[in-house]
Every structure is written in structure tokens, then in C-alpha cells.
Coordinates of C-alpha atoms and ligand atoms in Angstrom, one line a residue:
Chain A
M1 CA -31.2 -5.3 -96.5
N2 CA -32.6 -6.9 -100.2
Q3 CA -36.2 -6.4 -98.6
Q4 CA -37.3 -3.3 -97.3
G5 CA -39.9 -2.7 -94.4
D6 CA -43.0 -1.6 -97.0
G7 CA -43.6 -4.7 -99.3
K8 CA -45.9 -6.7 -97.3
H9 CA -44.8 -10.2 -98.2
L10 CA -45.8 -11.9 -94.7
D11 CA -49.4 -10.4 -94.9
D12 CA -51.2 -13.7 -94.0
K13 CA -48.7 -15.1 -92.1
V14 CA -49.1 -15.6 -88.4
A15 CA -45.1 -15.8 -86.8
V16 CA -44.5 -16.8 -83.3
V17 CA -41.4 -14.8 -82.0
T18 CA -40.0 -16.3 -78.0
G19 CA -37.7 -13.9 -76.2
A20 CA -39.5 -10.6 -77.8
T21 CA -39.4 -8.3 -74.7
R22 CA -36.2 -7.0 -76.0
G23 CA -33.1 -7.4 -77.9
I24 CA -33.0 -9.5 -81.3
G25 CA -36.8 -11.2 -80.5
R26 CA -38.2 -7.4 -80.2
A27 CA -36.2 -6.3 -83.5
T28 CA -37.4 -9.8 -85.6
A29 CA -41.1 -9.5 -84.2
R30 CA -41.2 -6.2 -85.5
A31 CA -39.4 -6.4 -88.9
L32 CA -41.9 -9.5 -89.5
G33 CA -44.7 -7.4 -88.5
R34 CA -43.9 -5.1 -90.9
R35 CA -44.0 -7.1 -93.3
G36 CA -47.5 -7.9 -93.1
A37 CA -47.3 -10.6 -90.5
S38 CA -49.7 -11.4 -87.5
V39 CA -47.0 -11.5 -84.7
V40 CA -47.3 -13.6 -81.6
L41 CA -45.0 -12.2 -78.5
V42 CA -44.0 -14.6 -75.9
G43 CA -41.1 -14.0 -73.0
R44 CA -41.7 -13.6 -68.7
S45 CA -41.4 -9.7 -68.4
T46 CA -45.0 -8.1 -68.1
A47 CA -45.4 -4.4 -66.5
E48 CA -46.3 -6.6 -63.3
N49 CA -43.5 -8.6 -63.5
R50 CA -40.2 -6.7 -65.2
N51 CA -37.0 -7.6 -65.4
R52 CA -35.0 -5.7 -62.7
V53 CA -31.6 -6.1 -64.7
L54 CA -32.8 -4.9 -68.1
P55 CA -35.4 -3.1 -69.8
G56 CA -38.6 -4.3 -71.7
T57 CA -42.2 -6.1 -71.3
L58 CA -44.9 -7.7 -73.6
E59 CA -46.5 -4.5 -72.9
E60 CA -44.2 -2.3 -74.2
A61 CA -43.2 -4.2 -77.0
S62 CA -46.9 -4.7 -78.0
A63 CA -47.6 -1.2 -77.9
E64 CA -44.9 -0.8 -80.1
L65 CA -46.2 -2.8 -82.7
A66 CA -49.6 -2.1 -82.5
G67 CA -48.5 1.8 -82.7
E68 CA -47.2 0.3 -85.8
G69 CA -50.5 -1.0 -87.1
V70 CA -49.3 -4.7 -86.7
E71 CA -51.6 -6.8 -85.7
V72 CA -50.0 -8.3 -82.3
L73 CA -50.8 -10.9 -79.4
A74 CA -48.8 -11.1 -76.2
I75 CA -48.1 -14.3 -74.6
P76 CA -46.5 -14.4 -70.7
A77 CA -44.9 -17.6 -70.8
D78 CA -41.9 -19.0 -68.3
L79 CA -40.5 -21.4 -71.7
R80 CA -38.7 -23.4 -68.3
S81 CA -41.9 -24.7 -68.0
A82 CA -43.1 -27.7 -69.7
E83 CA -46.6 -26.6 -69.3
D84 CA -46.1 -22.9 -69.7
T85 CA -44.3 -23.6 -73.7
E86 CA -47.7 -26.2 -74.1
R87 CA -49.7 -23.2 -73.3
V88 CA -48.0 -21.2 -76.1
V89 CA -49.0 -23.6 -78.5
E90 CA -52.6 -23.4 -77.4
V91 CA -53.4 -20.2 -77.0
T92 CA -51.5 -19.5 -80.5
L93 CA -54.0 -21.7 -82.3
A94 CA -57.0 -21.2 -80.2
E95 CA -56.5 -16.7 -81.2
R96 CA -54.9 -17.4 -84.3
G97 CA -55.9 -20.8 -85.6
R98 CA -52.3 -21.8 -86.7
C99 CA -48.2 -20.7 -86.9
D100 CA -46.4 -20.0 -90.3
I101 CA -43.4 -18.5 -89.1
L102 CA -41.7 -19.7 -85.6
V103 CA -38.8 -17.7 -84.2
N104 CA -37.1 -20.3 -81.7
N105 CA -34.8 -17.0 -80.1
A106 CA -35.7 -17.2 -76.3
A107 CA -32.2 -18.1 -74.5
F108 CA -30.5 -18.6 -71.2
M109 CA -26.8 -17.4 -70.8
P110 CA -25.4 -18.0 -67.3
S111 CA -21.6 -18.1 -67.1
G112 CA -19.1 -19.2 -64.6
P113 CA -16.2 -21.7 -64.1
I114 CA -17.6 -25.0 -64.9
L115 CA -16.6 -27.2 -61.8
E116 CA -18.6 -24.5 -60.0
M117 CA -21.8 -25.1 -61.7
P118 CA -23.9 -26.7 -60.3
P119 CA -25.6 -29.5 -63.1
R120 CA -29.0 -28.6 -62.8
R121 CA -28.0 -25.3 -63.9
W122 CA -27.2 -27.2 -67.5
L123 CA -30.5 -28.8 -67.6
A124 CA -32.4 -25.5 -67.1
V125 CA -29.7 -23.8 -69.9
F126 CA -31.1 -27.1 -72.3
R127 CA -34.6 -26.4 -71.4
I128 CA -34.4 -23.1 -72.5
N129 CA -32.1 -23.1 -75.6
A130 CA -33.0 -26.4 -76.5
V131 CA -36.1 -28.6 -75.5
A132 CA -38.3 -25.6 -75.7
P133 CA -37.8 -25.2 -79.0
L134 CA -38.3 -28.7 -80.0
Q135 CA -41.9 -28.4 -78.0
L136 CA -42.6 -25.5 -80.2
I137 CA -41.8 -27.2 -83.2
Q138 CA -43.6 -30.4 -82.5
G139 CA -46.6 -28.3 -81.9
F140 CA -46.8 -25.8 -84.6
T141 CA -45.3 -28.0 -87.4
P142 CA -48.4 -29.9 -88.1
R143 CA -50.2 -27.0 -89.2
M144 CA -47.7 -25.8 -91.0
F145 CA -47.4 -29.4 -93.4
E146 CA -51.1 -29.5 -93.3
R147 CA -51.1 -26.0 -95.3
G148 CA -47.4 -27.1 -96.9
W149 CA -46.0 -23.1 -95.8
G150 CA -44.0 -22.8 -93.0
R151 CA -41.1 -21.8 -91.5
V152 CA -38.8 -23.1 -88.3
L153 CA -35.7 -20.3 -87.4
N154 CA -33.7 -22.1 -84.7
V155 CA -31.6 -18.6 -83.1
S156 CA -28.3 -20.1 -82.5
S157 CA -24.8 -18.6 -81.5
G158 CA -21.0 -18.7 -82.5
A159 CA -21.0 -20.1 -78.9
A160 CA -22.2 -23.2 -80.8
V161 CA -18.5 -23.8 -82.3
V162 CA -16.4 -22.0 -80.1
C163 CA -16.9 -20.0 -76.6
P164 CA -14.7 -19.3 -73.4
P165 CA -15.3 -22.2 -71.0
D166 CA -17.0 -20.0 -68.7
L167 CA -19.9 -20.1 -71.5
F168 CA -19.9 -23.7 -72.0
M169 CA -23.0 -24.8 -70.8
Y170 CA -24.2 -22.1 -73.2
G171 CA -22.6 -23.0 -76.1
S172 CA -22.8 -26.9 -76.0
S173 CA -26.7 -26.1 -75.8
K174 CA -26.9 -24.2 -78.7
A175 CA -24.7 -26.8 -80.6
A176 CA -27.9 -29.2 -79.5
L177 CA -29.9 -26.7 -81.4
D178 CA -27.6 -27.0 -84.2
R179 CA -27.7 -30.4 -84.7
L180 CA -31.7 -29.9 -84.2
T181 CA -32.6 -27.9 -87.1
S182 CA -30.6 -30.0 -89.4
E183 CA -31.3 -33.5 -88.1
L184 CA -35.1 -31.7 -89.4
H185 CA -34.5 -31.0 -92.2
L186 CA -33.4 -34.5 -92.7
E187 CA -36.4 -35.4 -91.4
A188 CA -39.3 -33.5 -92.2
G189 CA -37.7 -31.1 -95.5
G190 CA -39.1 -30.9 -98.8
R191 CA -42.8 -30.6 -97.8
G192 CA -42.6 -26.7 -97.7
V193 CA -41.5 -26.4 -94.4
S194 CA -38.0 -24.8 -93.6
F195 CA -35.6 -25.8 -90.8
N196 CA -32.9 -23.4 -90.3
A197 CA -30.2 -22.3 -87.7
I198 CA -28.4 -18.8 -87.5
R199 CA -25.3 -18.7 -85.6
V200 CA -25.5 -14.9 -84.0
G201 CA -22.8 -13.1 -83.9
A202 CA -22.2 -10.1 -81.2
V203 CA -25.2 -7.7 -81.1
G204 CA -25.7 -4.4 -79.3
T205 CA -29.0 -5.3 -77.7
E206 CA -29.3 -3.3 -74.3
Q207 CA -28.1 -6.8 -72.5
W208 CA -25.1 -6.6 -74.9
Q209 CA -24.7 -2.9 -73.5
Y210 CA -25.2 -3.5 -69.7
A211 CA -22.5 -6.4 -70.1
N212 CA -20.1 -4.3 -71.9
Q213 CA -20.4 -1.6 -68.9
T214 CA -20.4 -3.5 -66.2
G215 CA -17.1 -5.4 -67.0
I216 CA -19.4 -8.7 -67.5
L217 CA -17.8 -9.3 -71.5
E218 CA -14.0 -9.1 -70.1
R219 CA -14.9 -11.0 -67.6
Q220 CA -16.3 -13.4 -69.4
G221 CA -13.9 -13.4 -71.9
T222 CA -15.8 -12.2 -75.0
D223 CA -15.0 -8.7 -75.0
S224 CA -13.0 -9.8 -78.5
A225 CA -12.6 -7.2 -81.3
E226 CA -15.2 -9.0 -83.3
P227 CA -17.4 -6.4 -85.3
V228 CA -20.9 -5.9 -82.5
Y229 CA -23.8 -5.1 -85.0
D230 CA -26.8 -3.6 -84.8
P231 CA -29.8 -6.0 -83.7
V232 CA -32.6 -3.8 -86.7
A233 CA -30.1 -5.5 -89.6
V234 CA -29.8 -9.0 -87.6
A235 CA -33.7 -9.0 -87.6
E236 CA -33.1 -7.9 -90.8
A237 CA -31.1 -10.4 -91.9
F238 CA -33.5 -12.9 -90.1
T239 CA -36.8 -11.9 -92.3
W240 CA -34.6 -12.2 -95.3
L241 CA -33.7 -16.2 -94.5
I242 CA -37.6 -16.4 -93.8
L243 CA -38.6 -14.8 -97.1
E244 CA -36.5 -17.2 -98.8
P245 CA -38.3 -20.5 -100.5
S246 CA -38.7 -23.3 -98.0
D247 CA -35.9 -25.7 -100.1
R248 CA -33.4 -23.2 -98.2
S249 CA -33.6 -25.6 -95.5
G250 CA -31.1 -27.5 -93.0
G251 CA -28.6 -24.4 -93.1
V252 CA -27.0 -23.3 -90.4
Y253 CA -25.5 -20.2 -91.1
S254 CA -22.9 -17.8 -89.5
F255 CA -22.8 -14.0 -90.0
A256 CA -20.1 -14.3 -92.1
D257 CA -22.4 -16.8 -95.0
L258 CA -25.1 -14.2 -94.0
I259 CA -23.3 -11.4 -95.0
E260 CA -22.0 -13.3 -98.2
L261 CA -25.5 -13.7 -99.2
G262 CA -25.9 -10.3 -98.9
S263 CA -28.2 -10.1 -95.9
L264 CA -26.6 -9.2 -93.4
D265 CA -25.0 -5.3 -94.2
P266 CA -21.5 -5.7 -93.0
G267 CA -21.7 -2.0 -92.1
A268 CA -24.4 -2.0 -89.8
R269 CA -22.3 -2.4 -86.6
I270 CA -22.8 -0.6 -83.4
A271 CA -19.0 -0.9 -82.4
Chain B
M1 CA -25.3 4.5 -59.6
V2 CA -21.3 5.7 -59.0
A3 CA -18.6 2.7 -60.2
H4 CA -17.2 1.1 -57.9
D5 CA -15.0 -2.0 -58.1
F6 CA -15.7 -5.2 -56.3
E7 CA -14.5 -7.8 -59.3
G8 CA -13.5 -11.1 -57.1
K9 CA -15.7 -10.0 -54.1
V10 CA -18.5 -11.9 -52.4
A11 CA -21.4 -10.2 -51.5
L12 CA -24.2 -11.0 -49.1
V13 CA -27.6 -9.4 -49.4
T14 CA -30.5 -10.2 -46.9
A15 CA -33.9 -9.0 -48.2
G16 CA -32.5 -8.7 -51.3
A17 CA -35.6 -10.1 -53.2
S18 CA -37.1 -7.1 -53.6
G19 CA -36.8 -2.9 -52.6
I20 CA -33.6 -1.4 -51.1
G21 CA -31.9 -5.3 -50.7
A22 CA -32.7 -5.9 -54.3
A23 CA -31.2 -2.4 -55.8
T24 CA -28.2 -3.1 -53.3
A25 CA -27.7 -6.8 -55.1
L26 CA -27.6 -5.6 -58.2
G27 CA -25.3 -2.8 -57.1
F28 CA -22.8 -5.1 -55.9
A29 CA -23.0 -7.2 -58.6
S30 CA -22.9 -4.5 -61.3
A31 CA -19.9 -3.6 -59.8
G32 CA -18.5 -6.9 -60.3
A33 CA -19.0 -9.0 -57.2
A34 CA -20.4 -12.6 -56.7
V35 CA -23.8 -11.8 -55.0
L36 CA -25.8 -14.2 -52.5
I37 CA -29.6 -12.8 -52.3
A38 CA -31.2 -14.6 -49.3
D39 CA -34.8 -13.9 -48.6
I40 CA -37.8 -15.5 -47.2
N41 CA -39.3 -15.0 -50.6
E42 CA -38.5 -18.1 -52.6
E43 CA -40.4 -16.9 -55.6
D44 CA -39.4 -13.7 -56.6
G45 CA -35.9 -14.4 -54.8
S46 CA -34.7 -17.2 -57.4
A47 CA -36.2 -14.9 -60.6
F48 CA -34.3 -12.1 -59.6
V49 CA -31.3 -14.3 -59.0
E50 CA -32.0 -15.9 -62.7
Q51 CA -32.4 -12.1 -64.7
L52 CA -29.0 -11.5 -62.7
R53 CA -27.2 -14.5 -64.4
N54 CA -29.1 -13.8 -67.7
A55 CA -27.2 -10.8 -67.9
G56 CA -23.4 -12.1 -66.8
H57 CA -24.1 -11.7 -63.7
R58 CA -22.4 -14.3 -60.7
A59 CA -25.4 -14.4 -58.2
A60 CA -27.3 -17.1 -56.1
F61 CA -30.3 -17.4 -53.9
F62 CA -30.6 -18.9 -50.1
G63 CA -34.3 -19.5 -48.7
G64 CA -34.6 -18.7 -45.5
D65 CA -35.3 -17.0 -41.9
V66 CA -32.4 -14.3 -40.4
T67 CA -34.5 -14.3 -37.4
L68 CA -33.8 -18.2 -36.9
E69 CA -30.0 -18.9 -36.2
E70 CA -29.8 -22.3 -38.0
D71 CA -31.0 -20.1 -41.3
V72 CA -28.3 -17.7 -40.3
E73 CA -25.3 -20.0 -40.2
A74 CA -26.6 -22.0 -43.4
M75 CA -26.9 -18.4 -45.3
V76 CA -23.1 -17.8 -44.3
A77 CA -21.9 -21.3 -45.2
A78 CA -23.6 -20.9 -48.4
A79 CA -22.1 -17.9 -49.4
V80 CA -18.7 -19.5 -48.4
K81 CA -19.9 -23.0 -50.4
T82 CA -21.2 -20.9 -53.6
F83 CA -18.5 -18.5 -54.3
G84 CA -15.3 -19.5 -51.6
G85 CA -16.1 -16.4 -49.2
L86 CA -17.5 -13.7 -47.8
D87 CA -16.4 -10.2 -47.9
C88 CA -19.4 -7.7 -47.8
A89 CA -22.5 -8.1 -46.2
A90 CA -25.6 -5.9 -46.5
N91 CA -28.6 -6.8 -43.4
I92 CA -31.2 -5.1 -44.9
V93 CA -34.2 -7.4 -43.5
G94 CA -36.3 -5.4 -40.8
G95 CA -39.6 -3.4 -40.9
M96 CA -43.0 -3.9 -38.6
D97 CA -43.5 -7.9 -38.4
G98 CA -46.3 -9.3 -35.6
G99 CA -48.8 -7.2 -36.9
D100 CA -47.2 -4.0 -36.2
F101 CA -48.2 -1.7 -38.3
P102 CA -46.8 2.4 -38.8
G103 CA -48.2 5.0 -36.1
N104 CA -48.8 2.0 -33.6
Y105 CA -47.9 3.9 -30.5
V106 CA -46.5 3.2 -27.0
V107 CA -50.3 2.8 -25.6
E108 CA -51.8 1.0 -28.7
S109 CA -49.0 -1.3 -28.9
T110 CA -49.4 -5.6 -28.1
V111 CA -46.6 -7.4 -27.2
E112 CA -47.1 -9.7 -29.8
Q113 CA -46.3 -6.4 -32.3
W114 CA -43.2 -5.3 -29.7
D115 CA -41.9 -8.4 -30.3
G116 CA -42.3 -9.1 -33.9
T117 CA -40.9 -5.5 -34.8
I118 CA -38.1 -6.2 -32.4
V119 CA -37.1 -9.3 -33.5
A120 CA -37.3 -9.1 -37.5
N121 CA -35.1 -5.8 -36.6
L122 CA -32.5 -6.7 -34.1
R123 CA -32.8 -9.6 -33.4
A124 CA -32.3 -10.6 -37.4
T125 CA -29.3 -7.6 -37.5
W126 CA -28.3 -9.2 -34.7
L127 CA -27.8 -12.8 -35.7
S128 CA -26.7 -11.8 -39.3
L129 CA -24.0 -9.9 -37.5
K130 CA -23.1 -12.8 -35.2
H131 CA -22.3 -15.3 -38.0
E132 CA -20.9 -12.8 -41.3
I133 CA -18.3 -11.9 -38.2
T134 CA -17.5 -15.2 -37.1
Y135 CA -16.4 -16.4 -40.7
M136 CA -14.6 -12.4 -41.4
L137 CA -12.4 -12.9 -38.4
D138 CA -10.9 -16.0 -39.4
H139 CA -10.9 -15.1 -43.0
G140 CA -8.7 -11.5 -43.4
G141 CA -11.8 -9.2 -42.2
G142 CA -14.6 -7.6 -44.2
S143 CA -17.2 -4.9 -44.1
I144 CA -20.7 -5.3 -43.1
V145 CA -23.6 -2.4 -43.7
N146 CA -26.9 -2.6 -41.3
I147 CA -30.1 -0.4 -41.8
S148 CA -31.4 1.8 -39.5
S149 CA -34.0 4.8 -40.2
L150 CA -35.0 8.2 -40.5
A151 CA -37.6 6.5 -38.0
A152 CA -34.5 6.2 -35.0
Y153 CA -34.0 10.0 -34.9
L154 CA -37.1 11.4 -35.0
G155 CA -39.6 11.9 -31.5
R156 CA -42.5 11.3 -33.4
S157 CA -42.2 9.2 -36.7
D158 CA -45.0 7.7 -38.9
A159 CA -43.7 4.2 -38.5
S160 CA -44.3 2.3 -34.7
V161 CA -42.5 3.1 -31.8
A162 CA -41.5 -0.7 -31.6
Y163 CA -39.7 -0.2 -35.1
A164 CA -38.3 3.3 -34.3
V165 CA -36.9 1.8 -31.1
A166 CA -35.2 -1.3 -33.1
K167 CA -34.0 1.3 -36.0
A168 CA -32.6 2.9 -32.9
G169 CA -30.6 0.1 -31.4
I170 CA -29.4 -0.6 -34.7
I171 CA -27.1 2.7 -34.3
Q172 CA -26.0 1.1 -30.9
L173 CA -25.5 -2.3 -32.3
T174 CA -23.8 -1.3 -35.5
K175 CA -21.3 1.1 -32.9
T176 CA -20.9 -1.5 -30.4
T177 CA -19.9 -4.1 -33.0
A178 CA -17.6 -1.9 -35.0
S179 CA -15.5 -1.1 -31.7
L180 CA -15.5 -4.4 -31.0
Y181 CA -14.2 -5.7 -34.1
G182 CA -12.3 -3.0 -35.9
A183 CA -9.1 -4.2 -35.4
Q184 CA -9.3 -7.2 -36.4
G185 CA -10.1 -5.9 -39.7
V186 CA -14.1 -5.8 -39.6
R187 CA -15.6 -2.5 -40.6
V188 CA -19.5 -2.3 -39.3
N189 CA -21.7 0.8 -40.3
A190 CA -25.6 1.7 -41.1
V191 CA -27.4 3.6 -43.5
A192 CA -30.4 5.2 -42.2
P193 CA -33.0 5.9 -45.0
G194 CA -36.1 8.5 -45.6
L195 CA -38.4 7.5 -47.2
T196 CA -37.4 5.5 -50.1
A197 CA -39.4 4.7 -53.4
T198 CA -39.6 1.0 -53.1
E199 CA -42.4 -0.8 -54.9
G200 CA -44.3 -1.4 -51.3
V201 CA -44.0 2.1 -50.5
K202 CA -45.0 3.6 -53.3
A203 CA -48.2 1.6 -53.5
S204 CA -48.8 2.4 -50.0
L205 CA -48.7 6.4 -50.8
T206 CA -51.0 9.0 -52.5
P207 CA -49.4 11.2 -55.0
E208 CA -48.8 13.7 -52.3
Q209 CA -47.5 11.8 -49.8
Q210 CA -45.3 10.8 -52.2
I211 CA -43.1 14.4 -51.9
P212 CA -42.1 13.8 -48.3
R213 CA -42.8 16.7 -46.2
G214 CA -39.7 16.3 -44.1
H215 CA -36.9 15.6 -46.9
V216 CA -35.4 19.3 -47.4
I217 CA -35.0 18.0 -50.8
P218 CA -38.6 17.2 -51.8
R219 CA -38.5 13.4 -53.4
M220 CA -38.1 10.6 -52.4
V221 CA -34.9 8.6 -51.8
E222 CA -34.4 6.0 -54.6
P223 CA -33.7 2.1 -53.5
S224 CA -30.1 2.8 -56.1
E225 CA -29.3 6.0 -53.9
I226 CA -29.3 4.2 -50.5
A227 CA -27.2 1.1 -52.3
D228 CA -25.4 4.0 -53.6
A229 CA -24.5 4.2 -49.9
I230 CA -24.5 0.9 -48.7
L231 CA -21.7 0.3 -51.6
W232 CA -20.0 2.8 -50.9
L233 CA -19.4 2.0 -47.2
C234 CA -18.3 -1.8 -48.4
S235 CA -15.8 -0.1 -50.4
D236 CA -12.1 0.5 -49.9
G237 CA -12.7 4.4 -50.1
S238 CA -14.5 4.1 -46.9
A239 CA -11.3 2.1 -45.1
M240 CA -11.3 4.8 -41.9
V241 CA -15.6 4.9 -41.3
T242 CA -16.5 2.4 -39.2
G243 CA -19.4 2.4 -36.2
Q244 CA -21.3 5.3 -38.1
T245 CA -25.2 5.6 -39.0
M246 CA -25.2 7.9 -42.2
P247 CA -28.6 9.3 -43.0
V248 CA -30.0 8.9 -46.5
D249 CA -32.9 11.2 -46.0
G250 CA -32.9 14.0 -48.3
G251 CA -31.7 16.1 -45.4
W252 CA -34.8 15.6 -42.9
S253 CA -32.3 14.2 -40.0
A254 CA -30.7 18.1 -40.6
R255 CA -33.7 19.7 -39.7
Ligands
NAP301 N1 -27.0 -10.6 -78.4 C1 -25.6 -11.3 -78.7 O1 -24.7 -10.9 -78.6 C2 -25.6 -13.1 -79.2 C3 -25.0 -13.6 -79.6 C4 -25.3 -14.8 -80.0 C5 -25.9 -15.5 -79.8 N2 -27.3 -14.5 -79.3 C6 -28.5 -15.1 -79.6 O2 -29.7 -14.6 -80.1 C7 -30.6 -14.3 -79.6 C8 -31.3 -13.2 -78.7 O3 -30.6 -12.3 -78.4 P1 -30.1 -11.3 -77.5 O4 -29.1 -11.0 -77.8 O5 -31.7 -10.7 -77.9 O6 -30.8 -11.5 -76.0 P2 -31.8 -10.9 -74.7 O7 -31.9 -9.7 -75.2 O8 -31.2 -11.4 -73.2 O9 -33.5 -11.7 -75.0 C9 -33.7 -12.9 -74.7 C10 -35.3 -12.6 -75.0 O10 -35.4 -14.1 -74.1 C11 -36.6 -14.1 -73.2 N3 -36.7 -15.2 -72.2 C12 -34.9 -15.4 -71.9 N4 -35.2 -16.3 -71.3 C13 -37.0 -16.7 -71.4 C14 -37.8 -17.7 -70.5 N5 -37.2 -19.0 -69.8 N6 -39.1 -17.7 -71.0 C15 -39.3 -16.8 -71.9 N7 -38.9 -16.1 -72.2 C16 -37.3 -15.6 -72.0 C17 -36.2 -12.9 -73.1 O11 -37.6 -12.4 -72.6 P3 -37.5 -12.0 -70.5 O12 -36.6 -11.9 -69.9 O13 -39.0 -11.0 -70.5 O14 -38.4 -13.5 -70.2 C18 -35.8 -12.2 -73.9 O15 -36.6 -11.2 -74.1 C19 -30.6 -15.7 -78.3 O16 -30.9 -16.7 -78.7 C20 -28.8 -15.9 -78.3 O17 -28.4 -16.7 -77.6 C21 -27.6 -13.8 -79.1

């Protein structure tokens, strides 16, 4: 709310957003692009290789942004793979020279009774939700430090603090991402690069709508009376944090914190 | 997709990685079932399973060849081990195999082509029924759907002769199996799709061919519409239906 899209505060910045084919990531890429950033979109779904449950491809997201005059580069990559993740860094540096803003947004959220979940699934969850973000941070921060400007935003979840047991694997990976964020600030803050995390609450993405309609939320025990926010408003709150000076770093913000700070519109709810 | 409630049920879908199988797996999952997707294509199958899991569904992949008995046994065991049971099965594996192809008729077919297609449809479906039913008989029954085809009804279809014969065989296999095990709580039915708009079929047809001449309703069948029929046949709504083959073919077989 503080900044509406018109002021181009990010004109000379390159932003990498993972998980930008749909949901909060796609809305965030758009919000950053509208501020003038050159945007790099990362995800798996392409016109050739669609997700058969949920809509959204890199081509569609790119076309949407390009249509608004945003400079956009799409990198198909599966963050489960260390090689693919490395390629995101290589291609970004080759094509755009650097990454100034990194939004680690992609996530894997399987659910089910802990005792029935194969342990290797926990590894996959950690790989996508915590290890790939660190790999990208390690790939991109050297240039950020060199230039004395950078923003790392890790998209966490309220599940990092509390969630039903069915979502424990996901929640624990987000708790690791939170710790990663605050430790990175302790280690490398104060050099023009900020490290923050946002513990996202319920957001009415395509995935949320689908889960709501098919009774998945009910089964997972996440169909609470909690308000459900508009992805566009959430992307605006992310953008606010990115526009803040670099000394706002090391924070792990809940939606309640963001509302208190005036960056998340408490009225922007879809339910 | 019509809403059904399969909450707490376990469904097995063969050839579940793409086409009608994937639509059926998605149908079962979105109706609340835990789904085991069996397919020979590991890459597509695991990617789809991950998409289902990511959306919040309970799904698992089994890589195997349902024309081989040891794979079929392992597949049923995998459903039981992963999800604790087996309530519904959709035996979707089929097609033309062994180098057989559409328009390959009686005089032109080779033994290899004939056997390839007969095995891919009839042996695969029989073996799947055998092991699904073996489990279901000991565990309170279940409901199974096989896939026949419009080709089974036409004197001369665009498919191969072996395919038409195999799919006609599925109609009989469905009746026989239903008659044998109905009293013990196992229902068996089949769906006979008309021209269905899977990615593979769409890619092989010209835009004119995509409006099938034979369909009374002038469009292709959507994979989700075949899935709808399969789900109904697996649901309690069809509790007194067994041994039947239901055409979902835009009225072609009624002509
Ligand atoms: N929506 C909510 O209510 C909510 C609540 C709490 C936290 N969050 C957090 O907010 C973030 C975004 O959530 P969302 O609801 O917008 O999710 P979403 O709609 O499911 O989108 C997830 C994005 O991540 C990408 N992705 C997933 N796995 C990937 C992989 N292995 N490699 C590359 N890309 C991958 C997906 O793209 P492809 O499928 O194309 O790869 C998609 O673009 C996540 O970190 C999530 O944990 C959301």
C-alpha cells in the first residue's frame, strides 16, 4: 500500500523470483516488474510440460509481464536438482550480469501422517524449501556485496511455527529457512545486503482455491477461520520490504507484523 | 467433473501417467482418494505424482509393466503397503503394440503385431483383474473399471483388427469377471470411449479429423469425461451396476 506501482524505484535492478509460474511468486514478479525491475522467472511448468493439476506456465507468466512492458527472462528449472539450481545462477549472470533481488518463493508442500511418509520425501522437501534457497544465495550474493546493494527475501510460512502434524515436513523446512535467514544476517548483514523472511499466512492462490474446493484443507486441518489474503496484496507487502533500506535485515515477519508495519492491507482478503 | 466422495478410499490407476489414466487419477484424487499411479513411463508418472502431492493429494507412483505378472502382483502390493488397502481400480493400460498400427487389418497384420496388441489389452487387463480381485476378495470387495473401445462395436473401425478384437474381448472379460465375483462384493464394469482428446490423439489428427464423423455430438470426448464415467462406476451410486460396458462416445455406438 505504501508504494503503488507507478513510482519506478527498481529501475536498474535485476530480480530473480523462484516459483513464478503461479501464485504468490507470479504476483511478486509482476509487482517488482511494475517498479521497473528486470525480472527473471524460475519454475518447472512450461507449455510443453504443464502441471496437470494447477494452471500457469513460464510462457504465460512471461507474456503477462512482457505485455506490461517488463523486461523478462524465463529459466525453466527444477529446484530439486542441484544442477538445475546452479544453471539458474549461470544463466542469470550470463544474461543479466547479476541478481540484485532474490525472492526464494518456490516450495514443495506434501502432506500426510508422519509415520507413513517415506524419509526421502523429507529430504526432497528440505532440498526445495531450504537447500536450493541457500544455493541461490551463495550464487548471487558475491555480486550483491561487490555492488553494495542486495535484497534476499525468503518466503516462509506460518507453518514454521505451528502446523498440523500432516504438514510437519513442510513446516520444519520453513523453520530451517527462517533460521537460515537470521543466521545469514548475523554473518553477512550490514554490507548493503538485507536478509529477511516472511512467514506467509493463508493466501488465496490457485493452489489454495483448489485445495479449498477439493476438501484438501479440511483433511490437512488447515481450513481454519484465519483470514485468506489476496496474492496481489501479499506481493505488495513483499515489495515494500524489498524497498526498505538494507538495515532492515534479519527479520522474520508474520502477516500480523506486516499489518502493524502498514505494509499488508488487512482488508485485502478473499475470504 | 461431477463430485463424488472417495475420502478414505484407495484407488489404483494403470497407465495413470498420461491421457485418460491421468485424468482418472486426478478425478479420484480430487474426490479424496489416495491414488497409486502405475505406469511404464517413470518420468511422466513421478512428475505427475509430485504435482498431485504438491496440490495436497495423496498419491504414489509404481513403475512397472502390467503385461508381466510379477509387476502386477508388486503393483497391488504397493497400493496396499503405501495406502493400506485397495478399494477401486481403473485398468487403463491398452493400445496397439508390437508394431501394430491404426488401419492394420486382417490380411496385413503380422503375428508379432497381433500378439503385441492382444497382450497389451487382454493379458494386461486380465492380470490386473486377477491380482486386484485376489486382494479384494479377502478385504471386503471393491469396484473395478476396464477400458474397452468404440472399436469393439464397429465392423470396421480406424483402429487395427487386433485392437478391435481385444477391446471386444474386454467386454466379455468384464461380464465374466463380474458374474464370478459379484456375490463376494466385487463389481466390474468397463467404459468404451469414443474418440478421446488426449494429447497423443490430438497430435495425430488434423483439425478436420478432430470433429469425429461418427459422434452424434460433434466433438471429441474429453479425458475428464471418461474419468467421470469411471468414477461413477466406482462409486456407490452404481452399487447395482456390474458386468456392463458403458459407451462414452458422443452417441457413436447408437447410430
Ligand atoms: N498460499 C498460501 O496460503 C501460503 C501459505 C504459507 C506459505 N506460503 C508460501 O508462499 C510461497 C508461494 O506459495 P504459493 O501458494 O504461491 O505456491 P504455489 O501457487 O503452489 O506456487 C509454487 C511455485 O513454486 C514452483 N515450484 C514448486 N516446486 C518447484 C521446484 N521443484 N522447482 C522449481 N519451481 C518449483 C511452482 O512452479 P512449477 O510447478 O511450475 O515448478 C510454483 O510457481 C511458498 O514458499 C509457500 O510455502 C503460501
